[in-house]
């Protein structure tokens, strides 16, 4: 049963790899106007599935498309292949995000909303935002991690 489920998972990962590479090669909109929003989700999903496959069965991980493609160029252990794929995705997404921000294409709505809420928290109004109709931000976006950001914002 485990082998059957692994084969289904690996088939799905291979199909997703093809979809992902096709998206990356044909949909350049992630670099224009809206930034990385079109590619960030599929990238995170892709590398989550690769890590899951690696953790469940290291032998079947070697048979997946992306690891096989990398191994055809450089003979590396699977653990290094997974690290290279993960690190490269982080670098690409970070570079595109920084470039998008520096070109004034950050799409300021959410950024302004969170910025104001954190600023207001520093000044006594706990995660309050007037941008979206005078609301307590945790009632709209439940993200308690914002409390950890407040000291760094100061």
JSON list of C-alpha atoms in Angstrom, two decimals:
[
{"chain": "A", "resi": 1, "resn": "UNK", "atom": "CA", "xyz": [0.00, 0.00, 0.00]},
{"chain": "A", "resi": 2, "resn": "UNK", "atom": "CA", "xyz": [2.84, 2.38, 0.87]},
{"chain": "A", "resi": 3, "resn": "UNK", "atom": "CA", "xyz": [4.52, 1.74, -2.50]},
{"chain": "A", "resi": 4, "resn": "UNK", "atom": "CA", "xyz": [1.26, 2.40, -4.30]},
{"chain": "A", "resi": 5, "resn": "UNK", "atom": "CA", "xyz": [0.73, 5.71, -2.47]},
{"chain": "A", "resi": 6, "resn": "UNK", "atom": "CA", "xyz": [4.35, 6.72, -3.15]},
{"chain": "A", "resi": 7, "resn": "UNK", "atom": "CA", "xyz": [3.94, 5.96, -6.84]},
{"chain": "A", "resi": 8, "resn": "UNK", "atom": "CA", "xyz": [0.79, 8.13, -6.95]},
{"chain": "A", "resi": 9, "resn": "UNK", "atom": "CA", "xyz": [2.61, 10.92, -5.10]},
{"chain": "A", "resi": 10, "resn": "UNK", "atom": "CA", "xyz": [5.61, 10.74, -7.42]},
{"chain": "A", "resi": 11, "resn": "UNK", "atom": "CA", "xyz": [3.39, 10.71, -10.50]},
{"chain": "A", "resi": 12, "resn": "UNK", "atom": "CA", "xyz": [1.61, 13.80, -9.22]},
{"chain": "A", "resi": 13, "resn": "UNK", "atom": "CA", "xyz": [4.94, 15.48, -8.48]},
{"chain": "A", "resi": 14, "resn": "UNK", "atom": "CA", "xyz": [6.21, 14.70, -11.98]},
{"chain": "A", "resi": 15, "resn": "UNK", "atom": "CA", "xyz": [3.05, 16.12, -13.54]},
{"chain": "A", "resi": 16, "resn": "UNK", "atom": "CA", "xyz": [3.24, 19.16, -11.25]},
{"chain": "A", "resi": 17, "resn": "UNK", "atom": "CA", "xyz": [6.90, 19.60, -12.23]},
{"chain": "A", "resi": 18, "resn": "UNK", "atom": "CA", "xyz": [5.94, 19.79, -15.88]},
{"chain": "A", "resi": 19, "resn": "UNK", "atom": "CA", "xyz": [3.12, 22.21, -15.12]},
{"chain": "A", "resi": 20, "resn": "UNK", "atom": "CA", "xyz": [5.45, 24.31, -12.95]},
{"chain": "A", "resi": 21, "resn": "UNK", "atom": "CA", "xyz": [8.23, 24.44, -15.54]},
{"chain": "A", "resi": 22, "resn": "UNK", "atom": "CA", "xyz": [5.68, 25.32, -18.21]},
{"chain": "A", "resi": 23, "resn": "UNK", "atom": "CA", "xyz": [4.30, 28.09, -16.02]},
{"chain": "A", "resi": 24, "resn": "UNK", "atom": "CA", "xyz": [7.78, 29.41, -15.29]},
{"chain": "A", "resi": 25, "resn": "UNK", "atom": "CA", "xyz": [8.83, 29.33, -18.95]},
{"chain": "A", "resi": 26, "resn": "UNK", "atom": "CA", "xyz": [5.65, 30.70, -20.52]},
{"chain": "A", "resi": 27, "resn": "UNK", "atom": "CA", "xyz": [4.05, 33.02, -17.96]},
{"chain": "A", "resi": 28, "resn": "UNK", "atom": "CA", "xyz": [6.34, 36.00, -17.58]},
{"chain": "A", "resi": 29, "resn": "UNK", "atom": "CA", "xyz": [3.65, 37.98, -15.78]},
{"chain": "A", "resi": 30, "resn": "UNK", "atom": "CA", "xyz": [5.25, 37.03, -12.45]},
{"chain": "A", "resi": 31, "resn": "UNK", "atom": "CA", "xyz": [8.05, 39.45, -13.35]},
{"chain": "A", "resi": 32, "resn": "UNK", "atom": "CA", "xyz": [5.79, 42.23, -14.61]},
{"chain": "A", "resi": 33, "resn": "UNK", "atom": "CA", "xyz": [3.39, 44.48, -12.71]},
{"chain": "A", "resi": 34, "resn": "UNK", "atom": "CA", "xyz": [2.05, 42.03, -10.13]},
{"chain": "A", "resi": 35, "resn": "UNK", "atom": "CA", "xyz": [5.47, 40.72, -9.23]},
{"chain": "A", "resi": 36, "resn": "UNK", "atom": "CA", "xyz": [5.93, 37.22, -7.90]},
{"chain": "A", "resi": 37, "resn": "UNK", "atom": "CA", "xyz": [2.35, 36.53, -6.89]},
{"chain": "A", "resi": 38, "resn": "UNK", "atom": "CA", "xyz": [1.77, 34.21, -9.85]},
{"chain": "A", "resi": 39, "resn": "UNK", "atom": "CA", "xyz": [4.83, 32.06, -9.22]},
{"chain": "A", "resi": 40, "resn": "UNK", "atom": "CA", "xyz": [5.34, 32.15, -5.44]},
{"chain": "A", "resi": 41, "resn": "UNK", "atom": "CA", "xyz": [2.47, 29.78, -4.57]},
{"chain": "A", "resi": 42, "resn": "UNK", "atom": "CA", "xyz": [3.34, 27.13, -7.17]},
{"chain": "A", "resi": 43, "resn": "UNK", "atom": "CA", "xyz": [7.02, 27.36, -6.16]},
{"chain": "A", "resi": 44, "resn": "UNK", "atom": "CA", "xyz": [6.24, 26.79, -2.50]},
{"chain": "A", "resi": 45, "resn": "UNK", "atom": "CA", "xyz": [3.93, 23.90, -3.44]},
{"chain": "A", "resi": 46, "resn": "UNK", "atom": "CA", "xyz": [6.55, 22.37, -5.71]},
{"chain": "A", "resi": 47, "resn": "UNK", "atom": "CA", "xyz": [9.27, 22.32, -3.12]},
{"chain": "A", "resi": 48, "resn": "UNK", "atom": "CA", "xyz": [6.93, 21.14, -0.37]},
{"chain": "A", "resi": 49, "resn": "UNK", "atom": "CA", "xyz": [6.05, 18.13, -2.53]},
{"chain": "A", "resi": 50, "resn": "UNK", "atom": "CA", "xyz": [9.71, 17.48, -3.34]},
{"chain": "A", "resi": 51, "resn": "UNK", "atom": "CA", "xyz": [10.65, 17.62, 0.35]},
{"chain": "A", "resi": 52, "resn": "UNK", "atom": "CA", "xyz": [7.73, 15.32, 1.22]},
{"chain": "A", "resi": 53, "resn": "UNK", "atom": "CA", "xyz": [8.85, 12.81, -1.40]},
{"chain": "A", "resi": 54, "resn": "UNK", "atom": "CA", "xyz": [12.43, 12.97, -0.12]},
{"chain": "A", "resi": 55, "resn": "UNK", "atom": "CA", "xyz": [11.33, 12.41, 3.48]},
{"chain": "A", "resi": 56, "resn": "UNK", "atom": "CA", "xyz": [9.01, 9.52, 2.62]},
{"chain": "A", "resi": 57, "resn": "UNK", "atom": "CA", "xyz": [11.32, 7.61, 0.31]},
{"chain": "A", "resi": 58, "resn": "UNK", "atom": "CA", "xyz": [14.78, 8.80, -0.68]},
{"chain": "A", "resi": 59, "resn": "UNK", "atom": "CA", "xyz": [15.07, 6.19, -3.44]},
{"chain": "A", "resi": 60, "resn": "UNK", "atom": "CA", "xyz": [11.95, 7.28, -5.30]},
{"chain": "A", "resi": 61, "resn": "UNK", "atom": "CA", "xyz": [13.05, 10.93, -4.97]},
{"chain": "A", "resi": 62, "resn": "UNK", "atom": "CA", "xyz": [15.93, 10.17, -7.35]},
{"chain": "A", "resi": 63, "resn": "UNK", "atom": "CA", "xyz": [13.47, 9.12, -10.03]},
{"chain": "A", "resi": 64, "resn": "UNK", "atom": "CA", "xyz": [11.58, 12.43, -10.12]},
{"chain": "A", "resi": 65, "resn": "UNK", "atom": "CA", "xyz": [12.04, 14.75, -13.10]},
{"chain": "A", "resi": 66, "resn": "UNK", "atom": "CA", "xyz": [13.70, 17.72, -11.41]},
{"chain": "A", "resi": 67, "resn": "UNK", "atom": "CA", "xyz": [16.28, 15.72, -9.42]},
{"chain": "A", "resi": 68, "resn": "UNK", "atom": "CA", "xyz": [17.03, 13.63, -12.51]},
{"chain": "A", "resi": 69, "resn": "UNK", "atom": "CA", "xyz": [17.54, 16.75, -14.62]},
{"chain": "A", "resi": 70, "resn": "UNK", "atom": "CA", "xyz": [19.97, 18.20, -12.05]},
{"chain": "A", "resi": 71, "resn": "UNK", "atom": "CA", "xyz": [21.81, 14.88, -11.74]},
{"chain": "A", "resi": 72, "resn": "UNK", "atom": "CA", "xyz": [22.33, 14.81, -15.50]},
{"chain": "A", "resi": 73, "resn": "UNK", "atom": "CA", "xyz": [24.40, 18.00, -15.17]},
{"chain": "A", "resi": 74, "resn": "UNK", "atom": "CA", "xyz": [26.14, 17.38, -11.84]},
{"chain": "A", "resi": 75, "resn": "UNK", "atom": "CA", "xyz": [26.39, 14.17, -9.84]},
{"chain": "A", "resi": 76, "resn": "UNK", "atom": "CA", "xyz": [25.28, 15.19, -6.35]},
{"chain": "A", "resi": 77, "resn": "UNK", "atom": "CA", "xyz": [23.64, 13.35, -3.45]},
{"chain": "A", "resi": 78, "resn": "UNK", "atom": "CA", "xyz": [19.86, 13.69, -3.18]},
{"chain": "A", "resi": 79, "resn": "UNK", "atom": "CA", "xyz": [20.09, 15.77, -0.01]},
{"chain": "A", "resi": 80, "resn": "UNK", "atom": "CA", "xyz": [22.26, 18.33, -1.85]},
{"chain": "A", "resi": 81, "resn": "UNK", "atom": "CA", "xyz": [19.91, 18.28, -4.85]},
{"chain": "A", "resi": 82, "resn": "UNK", "atom": "CA", "xyz": [16.95, 19.11, -2.58]},
{"chain": "A", "resi": 83, "resn": "UNK", "atom": "CA", "xyz": [18.95, 21.88, -0.90]},
{"chain": "A", "resi": 84, "resn": "UNK", "atom": "CA", "xyz": [20.01, 23.34, -4.28]},
{"chain": "A", "resi": 85, "resn": "UNK", "atom": "CA", "xyz": [16.41, 23.31, -5.56]},
{"chain": "A", "resi": 86, "resn": "UNK", "atom": "CA", "xyz": [15.11, 24.91, -2.38]},
{"chain": "A", "resi": 87, "resn": "UNK", "atom": "CA", "xyz": [17.85, 27.54, -2.16]},
{"chain": "A", "resi": 88, "resn": "UNK", "atom": "CA", "xyz": [17.51, 28.46, -5.83]},
{"chain": "A", "resi": 89, "resn": "UNK", "atom": "CA", "xyz": [13.77, 28.96, -5.45]},
{"chain": "A", "resi": 90, "resn": "UNK", "atom": "CA", "xyz": [14.29, 31.18, -2.40]},
{"chain": "A", "resi": 91, "resn": "UNK", "atom": "CA", "xyz": [16.91, 33.24, -4.25]},
{"chain": "A", "resi": 92, "resn": "UNK", "atom": "CA", "xyz": [14.78, 33.65, -7.39]},
{"chain": "A", "resi": 93, "resn": "UNK", "atom": "CA", "xyz": [11.64, 34.65, -5.50]},
{"chain": "A", "resi": 94, "resn": "UNK", "atom": "CA", "xyz": [13.57, 36.99, -3.18]},
{"chain": "A", "resi": 95, "resn": "UNK", "atom": "CA", "xyz": [15.38, 38.66, -6.07]},
{"chain": "A", "resi": 96, "resn": "UNK", "atom": "CA", "xyz": [12.14, 39.15, -7.99]},
{"chain": "A", "resi": 97, "resn": "UNK", "atom": "CA", "xyz": [10.39, 40.49, -4.88]},
{"chain": "A", "resi": 98, "resn": "UNK", "atom": "CA", "xyz": [13.16, 42.98, -4.14]},
{"chain": "A", "resi": 99, "resn": "UNK", "atom": "CA", "xyz": [13.29, 44.07, -7.78]},
{"chain": "A", "resi": 100, "resn": "UNK", "atom": "CA", "xyz": [9.52, 44.51, -7.77]},
{"chain": "A", "resi": 101, "resn": "UNK", "atom": "CA", "xyz": [9.69, 46.62, -4.62]},
{"chain": "A", "resi": 102, "resn": "UNK", "atom": "CA", "xyz": [12.55, 48.78, -5.92]},
{"chain": "A", "resi": 103, "resn": "UNK", "atom": "CA", "xyz": [10.62, 49.42, -9.14]},
{"chain": "A", "resi": 104, "resn": "UNK", "atom": "CA", "xyz": [7.63, 50.73, -7.13]},
{"chain": "A", "resi": 105, "resn": "UNK", "atom": "CA", "xyz": [5.44, 47.76, -8.08]},
{"chain": "A", "resi": 106, "resn": "UNK", "atom": "CA", "xyz": [4.87, 46.40, -4.58]},
{"chain": "A", "resi": 107, "resn": "UNK", "atom": "CA", "xyz": [1.11, 46.92, -4.73]},
{"chain": "A", "resi": 108, "resn": "UNK", "atom": "CA", "xyz": [0.84, 48.94, -1.56]},
{"chain": "A", "resi": 109, "resn": "UNK", "atom": "CA", "xyz": [-2.63, 47.99, -0.32]},
{"chain": "A", "resi": 110, "resn": "UNK", "atom": "CA", "xyz": [-1.66, 45.12, 2.01]},
{"chain": "A", "resi": 111, "resn": "UNK", "atom": "CA", "xyz": [1.72, 46.64, 2.74]},
{"chain": "A", "resi": 112, "resn": "UNK", "atom": "CA", "xyz": [0.09, 49.90, 3.85]},
{"chain": "A", "resi": 113, "resn": "UNK", "atom": "CA", "xyz": [-2.55, 48.06, 5.84]},
{"chain": "A", "resi": 114, "resn": "UNK", "atom": "CA", "xyz": [-0.01, 46.08, 7.86]},
{"chain": "A", "resi": 115, "resn": "UNK", "atom": "CA", "xyz": [2.39, 49.00, 8.15]},
{"chain": "A", "resi": 116, "resn": "UNK", "atom": "CA", "xyz": [-0.30, 51.20, 9.65]},
{"chain": "A", "resi": 117, "resn": "UNK", "atom": "CA", "xyz": [-1.51, 48.47, 12.00]},
{"chain": "A", "resi": 118, "resn": "UNK", "atom": "CA", "xyz": [2.00, 47.84, 13.34]},
{"chain": "A", "resi": 119, "resn": "UNK", "atom": "CA", "xyz": [2.64, 51.59, 13.69]},
{"chain": "A", "resi": 120, "resn": "UNK", "atom": "CA", "xyz": [-0.66, 51.98, 15.56]},
{"chain": "A", "resi": 121, "resn": "UNK", "atom": "CA", "xyz": [0.27, 49.09, 17.86]},
{"chain": "A", "resi": 122, "resn": "UNK", "atom": "CA", "xyz": [3.48, 50.90, 18.77]},
{"chain": "A", "resi": 123, "resn": "UNK", "atom": "CA", "xyz": [1.39, 53.97, 19.63]},
{"chain": "A", "resi": 124, "resn": "UNK", "atom": "CA", "xyz": [-1.29, 52.30, 21.74]},
{"chain": "A", "resi": 125, "resn": "UNK", "atom": "CA", "xyz": [-3.97, 51.18, 19.24]},
{"chain": "A", "resi": 126, "resn": "UNK", "atom": "CA", "xyz": [-3.58, 47.41, 19.14]},
{"chain": "A", "resi": 127, "resn": "UNK", "atom": "CA", "xyz": [-3.39, 46.38, 15.44]},
{"chain": "A", "resi": 128, "resn": "UNK", "atom": "CA", "xyz": [-5.92, 49.04, 14.46]},
{"chain": "A", "resi": 129, "resn": "UNK", "atom": "CA", "xyz": [-6.27, 50.09, 10.83]},
{"chain": "A", "resi": 130, "resn": "UNK", "atom": "CA", "xyz": [-8.33, 52.91, 9.41]},
{"chain": "A", "resi": 131, "resn": "UNK", "atom": "CA", "xyz": [-7.50, 51.84, 5.84]},
{"chain": "A", "resi": 132, "resn": "UNK", "atom": "CA", "xyz": [-10.18, 49.10, 5.86]},
{"chain": "A", "resi": 133, "resn": "UNK", "atom": "CA", "xyz": [-12.94, 50.86, 7.72]},
{"chain": "A", "resi": 134, "resn": "UNK", "atom": "CA", "xyz": [-11.53, 51.22, 11.23]},
{"chain": "A", "resi": 135, "resn": "UNK", "atom": "CA", "xyz": [-11.01, 47.58, 12.08]},
{"chain": "A", "resi": 136, "resn": "UNK", "atom": "CA", "xyz": [-8.98, 45.45, 14.46]},
{"chain": "A", "resi": 137, "resn": "UNK", "atom": "CA", "xyz": [-6.63, 43.68, 12.09]},
{"chain": "A", "resi": 138, "resn": "UNK", "atom": "CA", "xyz": [-6.75, 40.30, 13.80]},
{"chain": "A", "resi": 139, "resn": "UNK", "atom": "CA", "xyz": [-10.47, 40.22, 13.03]},
{"chain": "A", "resi": 140, "resn": "UNK", "atom": "CA", "xyz": [-9.73, 40.59, 9.32]},
{"chain": "A", "resi": 141, "resn": "UNK", "atom": "CA", "xyz": [-6.34, 38.89, 8.88]},
{"chain": "A", "resi": 142, "resn": "UNK", "atom": "CA", "xyz": [-5.63, 36.53, 11.75]},
{"chain": "A", "resi": 143, "resn": "UNK", "atom": "CA", "xyz": [-1.85, 36.84, 11.85]},
{"chain": "A", "resi": 144, "resn": "UNK", "atom": "CA", "xyz": [-0.65, 36.90, 15.46]},
{"chain": "A", "resi": 145, "resn": "UNK", "atom": "CA", "xyz": [2.94, 36.81, 14.19]},
{"chain": "A", "resi": 146, "resn": "UNK", "atom": "CA", "xyz": [2.55, 40.56, 13.69]},
{"chain": "A", "resi": 147, "resn": "UNK", "atom": "CA", "xyz": [3.10, 40.97, 17.42]},
{"chain": "A", "resi": 148, "resn": "UNK", "atom": "CA", "xyz": [6.61, 39.58, 16.92]},
{"chain": "A", "resi": 149, "resn": "UNK", "atom": "CA", "xyz": [7.28, 42.12, 14.18]},
{"chain": "A", "resi": 150, "resn": "UNK", "atom": "CA", "xyz": [6.35, 45.14, 16.34]},
{"chain": "A", "resi": 151, "resn": "UNK", "atom": "CA", "xyz": [9.67, 45.35, 18.26]},
{"chain": "A", "resi": 152, "resn": "UNK", "atom": "CA", "xyz": [11.65, 45.18, 15.00]},
{"chain": "A", "resi": 153, "resn": "UNK", "atom": "CA", "xyz": [9.48, 47.90, 13.53]},
{"chain": "A", "resi": 154, "resn": "UNK", "atom": "CA", "xyz": [10.35, 50.18, 16.45]}
]
